[in-house]
Amino acid sequence: MTEPVVRMTAAHVLAYRDGDHVLVSDGGIVYQGARILHAGREWDGPVDETVDCGDALIMPGFIDLDALADIDHALLDSWATPDLALGQQWSADYFRSGRRDVFDAPERAVIREYALSQLLRHGITTFMPIASESHSKWAESYEDMVEVARIAKRLGIRGYLGPAYRSGVNVVDGGRRSVLFDEEQGRAGFRDAERFLDHAADHGGDLVHGALLPCRIETLTRELMAATAQLAIARDTVVRLHCMQGEVELALLDEWYGMRPVELLEASGLLETRLLVPHGIHLSAPGGGRGRQADLRRLAEAGVTVVHCPMTSIRYGAVLESYDRYRTAGVHIALGTDSFPPDLVRGIDYGTNLAKRADRSLAAGATADYIRSATIGGARALGRPDLGRLQPGASADFIVVDLADFAMGVRDDPLRTLTMNGSARDVRRTVVAGRTVMVDGVVLGADHTRLQAHAQALFERMRAAYSERDHRRRSPAELFPPTFPDITKTTTPKRYSHDQS
């Protein structure tokens, strides 16, 4: 049966011409099945259905290459004092004798469905997952990722997937940050990752693709890094490795190997792969230090993509120094959300503003460049010239953003208005490969009420489980005190006199 031809019109369309995005006023897109036939104004061909989106923007769906596939922990740990921050790591005792899965397999499946539904709600059409390592006995399994693939296909979101694996875990040992290793766990996780590549190739279609997603660079042995590089080259697959994230990582790599992260990536062979690096901020010692410019040049020469996550970075007190400097050096940049909300509109707004501060220039971090990073930058990293753009032959991945709401305020350029005045919650429709998967805030096929209630209950369990991992075994109330005291939860509420202000 022939697929219907659908035309969608709107006040603005972000189409693609001659290698870049262009705006078309009072235009539309035409698609049939999974492919775009036309993006622009005039269309003389047949149409089976026309949808007028009105005062809206039709643009490519976002590509999120560090997308939360879990319940976020930033609510708990992005504001901690140094002492509380230590309590949110695994203790050495927990590593040696107490580690367990906080959630069973069906509960993990609920968490994944909740997270992937949130991605679609926020206009993300292609994602690469990131999940918390703290509440697992170790990392992720082959079976976990098969379930993620099943959920992705059912909901209709495209994923580049693989189980996270590692040889070690960040711990607090003797009151200081360190990493403890279980190398057999790393080898077992690597075997699961290779097995999932086969599963994705055999069963994925265009919604499920295999990728190699090891955890953080300081939690991998050199043996595991080298094995990852060899497999990635043999399979011609994407590798994503979190590194250059923080000063603890820099100190550990220098202590163990006498190397900066980029040097270790090169020594392991990972610079020879199709490598994606979230967050890529701490190349060397604070304030620049030795080798910073050389490392930027080496990343550019190797074709590495830095997955920039501006909203999460600043929540944890870090800033890319700077977006424009990396691009000028030739480093490719894609975007990720990494935490909740998975809102790349907010991420772009955070990023452009932080770039201005980093470069002391209002012209820094141009909105157009960030939009490119969120669309064609991600597509380039995945080797997918049919994604991240609205042009004939491209995949019909797009979103419709409402510009008419009173809360959007006055308008000028639609992209700048959206990023400054709006958020991804203004997305009214999400379409992936021609399939409408979200309309008016509702992800089709997802029970929002059930998922929200279940996710909240699981979050409470996740929060409670921090106590057993804390090196001082503090209660959740001690680890996560409220912003202000809740007087309804004290045994003797404080009484206020009438003359207190």
CSV table of N, CA, C and O in Angstrom, one decimal, residues 126-208:
chain,number,residue,atom,x,y,z
A,126,THR,N,16.4,11.9,17.7
A,126,THR,CA,17.5,10.9,17.7
A,126,THR,C,18.3,11.1,19.0
A,126,THR,O,18.7,12.2,19.3
A,127,PHE,N,18.7,10.0,19.7
A,127,PHE,CA,19.3,10.1,20.9
A,127,PHE,C,20.4,9.0,21.1
A,127,PHE,O,20.4,8.0,20.5
A,128,MET,N,21.3,9.3,22.0
A,128,MET,CA,22.3,8.4,22.5
A,128,MET,C,22.2,8.4,24.0
A,128,MET,O,22.4,9.5,24.6
A,129,PRO,N,22.0,7.3,24.7
A,129,PRO,CA,21.6,7.3,26.1
A,129,PRO,C,22.7,7.5,27.0
A,129,PRO,O,23.9,7.1,26.8
A,130,ILE,N,22.4,8.1,28.2
A,130,ILE,CA,23.3,8.1,29.3
A,130,ILE,C,22.4,7.8,30.5
A,130,ILE,O,21.3,8.3,30.7
A,131,ALA,N,22.9,6.9,31.4
A,131,ALA,CA,22.2,6.5,32.6
A,131,ALA,C,23.1,6.6,33.8
A,131,ALA,O,24.3,6.5,33.7
A,132,SER,N,22.4,6.7,34.9
A,132,SER,CA,23.2,6.8,36.2
A,132,SER,C,23.9,5.5,36.5
A,132,SER,O,23.3,4.4,36.3
A,133,GLU,N,25.1,5.5,37.0
A,133,GLU,CA,25.8,4.3,37.4
A,133,GLU,C,25.7,4.0,38.8
A,133,GLU,O,26.1,3.0,39.3
A,134,SER,N,25.2,5.0,39.6
A,134,SER,CA,25.2,4.9,41.1
A,134,SER,C,24.3,3.8,41.6
A,134,SER,O,24.6,3.1,42.6
A,135,HIS,N,23.1,3.7,40.9
A,135,HIS,CA,22.1,2.8,41.5
A,135,HIS,C,22.2,1.3,40.9
A,135,HIS,O,21.3,0.5,41.2
A,136,SER,N,23.2,1.1,40.1
A,136,SER,CA,23.3,-0.3,39.5
A,136,SER,C,24.4,-1.0,40.3
A,136,SER,O,25.3,-0.4,40.9
A,137,LYS,N,24.3,-2.4,40.3
A,137,LYS,CA,25.3,-3.2,40.9
A,137,LYS,C,26.6,-3.0,40.2
A,137,LYS,O,27.7,-3.0,40.9
A,138,TRP,N,26.6,-2.8,38.9
A,138,TRP,CA,27.8,-2.4,38.2
A,138,TRP,C,27.6,-1.4,37.1
A,138,TRP,O,27.7,-0.2,37.3
A,139,ALA,N,27.1,-1.9,35.9
A,139,ALA,CA,26.8,-1.0,34.9
A,139,ALA,C,25.5,-1.5,34.2
A,139,ALA,O,24.5,-1.8,34.8
A,140,GLU,N,25.5,-1.6,32.8
A,140,GLU,CA,24.4,-2.1,32.1
A,140,GLU,C,24.7,-3.4,31.4
A,140,GLU,O,25.8,-3.7,31.1
A,141,SER,N,23.6,-4.2,31.2
A,141,SER,CA,23.8,-5.5,30.6
A,141,SER,C,23.2,-5.5,29.2
A,141,SER,O,22.5,-4.6,28.7
A,142,TYR,N,23.5,-6.5,28.4
A,142,TYR,CA,23.0,-6.7,27.1
A,142,TYR,C,21.5,-6.7,27.2
A,142,TYR,O,20.8,-6.1,26.4
A,143,GLU,N,20.9,-7.4,28.2
A,143,GLU,CA,19.5,-7.5,28.3
A,143,GLU,C,18.8,-6.2,28.6
A,143,GLU,O,17.7,-5.8,28.1
A,144,ASP,N,19.5,-5.3,29.4
A,144,ASP,CA,19.0,-4.0,29.6
A,144,ASP,C,18.9,-3.2,28.3
A,144,ASP,O,17.8,-2.5,28.0
A,145,MET,N,19.9,-3.3,27.4
A,145,MET,CA,19.8,-2.5,26.2
A,145,MET,C,18.9,-3.1,25.2
A,145,MET,O,18.3,-2.3,24.4
A,146,VAL,N,18.7,-4.4,25.2
A,146,VAL,CA,17.7,-5.0,24.3
A,146,VAL,C,16.3,-4.4,24.7
A,146,VAL,O,15.5,-4.1,23.8
A,147,GLU,N,16.0,-4.2,26.0
A,147,GLU,CA,14.8,-3.7,26.4
A,147,GLU,C,14.7,-2.2,26.0
A,147,GLU,O,13.6,-1.7,25.6
A,148,VAL,N,15.8,-1.4,26.1
A,148,VAL,CA,15.8,0.0,25.7
A,148,VAL,C,15.4,0.0,24.2
A,148,VAL,O,14.6,0.9,23.7
A,149,ALA,N,16.0,-0.9,23.4
A,149,ALA,CA,15.7,-0.9,22.0
A,149,ALA,C,14.3,-1.2,21.7
A,149,ALA,O,13.6,-0.6,20.8
A,150,ARG,N,13.7,-2.1,22.4
A,150,ARG,CA,12.3,-2.5,22.3
A,150,ARG,C,11.4,-1.3,22.6
A,150,ARG,O,10.5,-1.0,21.8
A,151,ILE,N,11.7,-0.5,23.6
A,151,ILE,CA,10.9,0.6,24.0
A,151,ILE,C,11.1,1.7,22.9
A,151,ILE,O,10.1,2.4,22.6
A,152,ALA,N,12.3,1.9,22.5
A,152,ALA,CA,12.5,3.0,21.4
A,152,ALA,C,11.7,2.7,20.2
A,152,ALA,O,11.1,3.6,19.6
A,153,LYS,N,11.7,1.4,19.8
A,153,LYS,CA,10.9,1.1,18.6
A,153,LYS,C,9.4,1.3,18.8
A,153,LYS,O,8.7,1.8,17.9
A,154,ARG,N,9.0,0.9,20.0
A,154,ARG,CA,7.5,1.1,20.2
A,154,ARG,C,7.1,2.5,20.3
A,154,ARG,O,6.1,2.9,19.7
A,155,LEU,N,7.9,3.4,20.9
A,155,LEU,CA,7.6,4.8,21.1
A,155,LEU,C,7.9,5.5,19.8
A,155,LEU,O,7.3,6.6,19.5
A,156,GLY,N,8.8,5.1,19.0
A,156,GLY,CA,9.1,5.7,17.7
A,156,GLY,C,10.3,6.7,17.8
A,156,GLY,O,10.3,7.7,17.0
A,157,ILE,N,11.3,6.5,18.6
A,157,ILE,CA,12.4,7.4,18.7
A,157,ILE,C,13.6,6.7,18.2
A,157,ILE,O,13.8,5.5,18.5
A,158,ARG,N,14.5,7.4,17.5
A,158,ARG,CA,15.7,6.7,16.9
A,158,ARG,C,16.8,6.8,18.0
A,158,ARG,O,17.2,7.8,18.5
A,159,GLY,N,17.5,5.6,18.3
A,159,GLY,CA,18.5,5.5,19.2
A,159,GLY,C,19.8,4.9,18.7
A,159,GLY,O,19.8,4.0,17.9
A,160,TYR,N,20.9,5.5,19.1
A,160,TYR,CA,22.2,4.9,18.9
A,160,TYR,C,22.6,4.3,20.3
A,160,TYR,O,23.0,5.0,21.2
A,161,LEU,N,22.5,3.0,20.4
A,161,LEU,CA,22.5,2.3,21.7
A,161,LEU,C,23.6,1.4,21.9
A,161,LEU,O,24.1,0.8,21.0
A,162,GLY,N,23.9,1.1,23.2
A,162,GLY,CA,24.8,0.1,23.6
A,162,GLY,C,24.9,0.1,25.1
A,162,GLY,O,24.7,1.2,25.8
A,163,PRO,N,25.1,-1.0,25.8
A,163,PRO,CA,25.2,-1.1,27.2
A,163,PRO,C,26.4,-0.3,27.7
A,163,PRO,O,27.5,-0.5,27.1
A,164,ALA,N,26.3,0.5,28.7
A,164,ALA,CA,27.5,1.1,29.3
A,164,ALA,C,28.3,0.1,30.0
A,164,ALA,O,27.8,-0.9,30.6
A,165,TYR,N,29.6,0.2,30.0
A,165,TYR,CA,30.5,-0.8,30.6
A,165,TYR,C,31.7,-0.1,31.2
A,165,TYR,O,32.1,1.0,30.7
A,166,ARG,N,32.3,-0.7,32.2
A,166,ARG,CA,33.5,-0.1,32.9
A,166,ARG,C,34.2,-1.2,33.7
A,166,ARG,O,33.7,-2.2,34.0
A,167,SER,N,35.5,-0.8,34.0
A,167,SER,CA,36.3,-1.7,34.8
A,167,SER,C,36.4,-1.3,36.2
A,167,SER,O,36.8,-2.0,37.1
A,168,GLY,N,36.0,0.0,36.5
A,168,GLY,CA,36.1,0.5,37.8
A,168,GLY,C,35.0,1.5,38.2
A,168,GLY,O,34.2,1.8,37.3
A,169,VAL,N,35.0,1.9,39.4
A,169,VAL,CA,33.9,2.8,39.8
A,169,VAL,C,34.5,3.9,40.7
A,169,VAL,O,35.5,3.6,41.5
A,170,ASN,N,34.1,5.1,40.6
A,170,ASN,CA,34.5,6.2,41.5
A,170,ASN,C,34.0,5.9,42.9
A,170,ASN,O,32.8,5.6,43.1
A,171,VAL,N,34.9,6.0,43.9
A,171,VAL,CA,34.6,5.8,45.3
A,171,VAL,C,35.2,6.8,46.2
A,171,VAL,O,36.1,7.6,45.7
A,172,VAL,N,34.8,6.8,47.4
A,172,VAL,CA,35.5,7.5,48.5
A,172,VAL,C,36.2,6.4,49.3
A,172,VAL,O,35.6,5.5,49.9
A,173,ASP,N,37.5,6.5,49.4
A,173,ASP,CA,38.3,5.5,50.1
A,173,ASP,C,39.3,6.3,51.0
A,173,ASP,O,40.1,7.1,50.6
A,174,GLY,N,39.1,6.1,52.3
A,174,GLY,CA,39.9,6.8,53.3
A,174,GLY,C,39.7,8.3,53.3
A,174,GLY,O,40.6,9.1,53.5
A,175,GLY,N,38.5,8.7,52.9
A,175,GLY,CA,38.1,10.1,52.9
A,175,GLY,C,38.5,10.9,51.7
A,175,GLY,O,38.3,12.1,51.6
A,176,ARG,N,39.0,10.2,50.7
A,176,ARG,CA,39.4,10.9,49.4
A,176,ARG,C,38.9,10.2,48.2
A,176,ARG,O,38.6,9.0,48.3
A,177,ARG,N,38.7,10.9,47.1
A,177,ARG,CA,38.2,10.3,45.9
A,177,ARG,C,39.2,9.4,45.2
A,177,ARG,O,40.4,9.7,45.2
A,178,SER,N,38.7,8.3,44.8
A,178,SER,CA,39.6,7.3,44.1
A,178,SER,C,38.8,6.5,43.2
A,178,SER,O,37.6,6.7,43.0
A,179,VAL,N,39.4,5.5,42.5
A,179,VAL,CA,38.7,4.5,41.7
A,179,VAL,C,39.1,3.1,42.1
A,179,VAL,O,40.3,2.9,42.3
A,180,LEU,N,38.2,2.2,42.3
A,180,LEU,CA,38.5,0.8,42.6
A,180,LEU,C,38.0,0.0,41.4
A,180,LEU,O,37.0,0.3,40.8
A,181,PHE,N,38.8,-1.1,41.1
A,181,PHE,CA,38.6,-1.8,39.8
A,181,PHE,C,38.2,-3.2,40.1
A,181,PHE,O,38.5,-3.9,41.1
A,182,ASP,N,37.4,-3.7,39.2
A,182,ASP,CA,37.0,-5.1,39.0
A,182,ASP,C,37.1,-5.4,37.5
A,182,ASP,O,36.1,-5.3,36.8
A,183,GLU,N,38.3,-5.9,37.1
A,183,GLU,CA,38.5,-5.9,35.7
A,183,GLU,C,37.7,-7.0,35.0
A,183,GLU,O,37.3,-6.8,33.8
A,184,GLU,N,37.3,-8.0,35.7
A,184,GLU,CA,36.4,-9.0,35.0
A,184,GLU,C,35.1,-8.5,34.7
A,184,GLU,O,34.5,-8.8,33.6
A,185,GLN,N,34.5,-7.6,35.5
A,185,GLN,CA,33.3,-6.9,35.2
A,185,GLN,C,33.4,-6.1,34.0
A,185,GLN,O,32.5,-6.0,33.1
A,186,GLY,N,34.6,-5.4,33.8
A,186,GLY,CA,34.8,-4.7,32.6
A,186,GLY,C,34.8,-5.5,31.3
A,186,GLY,O,34.3,-5.2,30.3
A,187,ARG,N,35.5,-6.7,31.4
A,187,ARG,CA,35.6,-7.6,30.3
A,187,ARG,C,34.2,-8.2,29.9
A,187,ARG,O,33.8,-8.3,28.8
A,188,ALA,N,33.4,-8.5,31.0
A,188,ALA,CA,32.0,-9.0,30.8
A,188,ALA,C,31.2,-8.0,30.1
A,188,ALA,O,30.4,-8.3,29.2
A,189,GLY,N,31.3,-6.7,30.6
A,189,GLY,CA,30.5,-5.6,30.0
A,189,GLY,C,30.9,-5.4,28.5
A,189,GLY,O,30.0,-5.1,27.7
A,190,PHE,N,32.2,-5.5,28.2
A,190,PHE,CA,32.6,-5.3,26.8
A,190,PHE,C,32.0,-6.4,25.9
A,190,PHE,O,31.6,-6.2,24.8
A,191,ARG,N,32.0,-7.7,26.4
A,191,ARG,CA,31.4,-8.8,25.7
A,191,ARG,C,29.9,-8.5,25.4
A,191,ARG,O,29.4,-8.7,24.3
A,192,ASP,N,29.2,-8.0,26.4
A,192,ASP,CA,27.8,-7.6,26.2
A,192,ASP,C,27.7,-6.5,25.1
A,192,ASP,O,26.7,-6.5,24.3
A,193,ALA,N,28.6,-5.5,25.2
A,193,ALA,CA,28.5,-4.4,24.2
A,193,ALA,C,28.7,-5.0,22.8
A,193,ALA,O,28.0,-4.5,21.8
A,194,GLU,N,29.7,-5.9,22.6
A,194,GLU,CA,29.9,-6.5,21.3
A,194,GLU,C,28.6,-7.3,20.8
A,194,GLU,O,28.2,-7.2,19.7
A,195,ARG,N,28.1,-8.0,21.8
A,195,ARG,CA,26.9,-8.8,21.5
A,195,ARG,C,25.7,-7.9,21.0
A,195,ARG,O,25.0,-8.2,20.1
A,196,PHE,N,25.6,-6.7,21.7
A,196,PHE,CA,24.5,-5.8,21.3
A,196,PHE,C,24.7,-5.2,19.9
A,196,PHE,O,23.7,-5.0,19.2
A,197,LEU,N,25.9,-5.0,19.5
A,197,LEU,CA,26.2,-4.6,18.1
A,197,LEU,C,25.6,-5.5,17.1
A,197,LEU,O,24.9,-5.1,16.1
A,198,ASP,N,25.7,-6.8,17.4
A,198,ASP,CA,25.1,-7.8,16.5
A,198,ASP,C,23.6,-7.8,16.6
A,198,ASP,O,22.9,-7.9,15.5
A,199,HIS,N,23.0,-7.6,17.8
A,199,HIS,CA,21.6,-7.5,17.9
A,199,HIS,C,21.0,-6.4,17.1
A,199,HIS,O,20.0,-6.5,16.4
A,200,ALA,N,21.6,-5.2,17.2
A,200,ALA,CA,21.2,-4.0,16.6
A,200,ALA,C,21.2,-4.2,15.0
A,200,ALA,O,20.3,-3.8,14.3
A,201,ALA,N,22.3,-4.8,14.6
A,201,ALA,CA,22.5,-5.0,13.1
A,201,ALA,C,21.4,-6.0,12.6
A,201,ALA,O,20.9,-5.8,11.5
A,202,ASP,N,21.0,-6.9,13.4
A,202,ASP,CA,20.1,-7.9,12.9
A,202,ASP,C,18.6,-7.5,13.1
A,202,ASP,O,17.7,-7.9,12.4
A,203,HIS,N,18.3,-6.7,14.1
A,203,HIS,CA,16.9,-6.4,14.5
A,203,HIS,C,16.5,-4.9,14.6
A,203,HIS,O,15.4,-4.6,14.8
A,204,GLY,N,17.5,-4.0,14.3
A,204,GLY,CA,17.2,-2.6,14.7
A,204,GLY,C,16.4,-1.8,13.7
A,204,GLY,O,15.6,-1.0,14.1
A,205,GLY,N,16.6,-2.0,12.4
A,205,GLY,CA,16.0,-1.1,11.4
A,205,GLY,C,16.6,0.2,11.6
A,205,GLY,O,17.8,0.4,12.1
A,206,ASP,N,15.9,1.3,11.2
A,206,ASP,CA,16.5,2.6,11.3
A,206,ASP,C,16.2,3.3,12.7
A,206,ASP,O,16.7,4.4,12.9
A,207,LEU,N,15.5,2.6,13.5
A,207,LEU,CA,15.3,3.2,14.9
A,207,LEU,C,16.3,2.8,15.9
A,207,LEU,O,16.4,3.4,17.0
A,208,VAL,N,17.0,1.7,15.6
A,208,VAL,CA,17.9,1.2,16.6
A,208,VAL,C,19.3,0.9,15.9
A,208,VAL,O,19.3,0.1,14.9
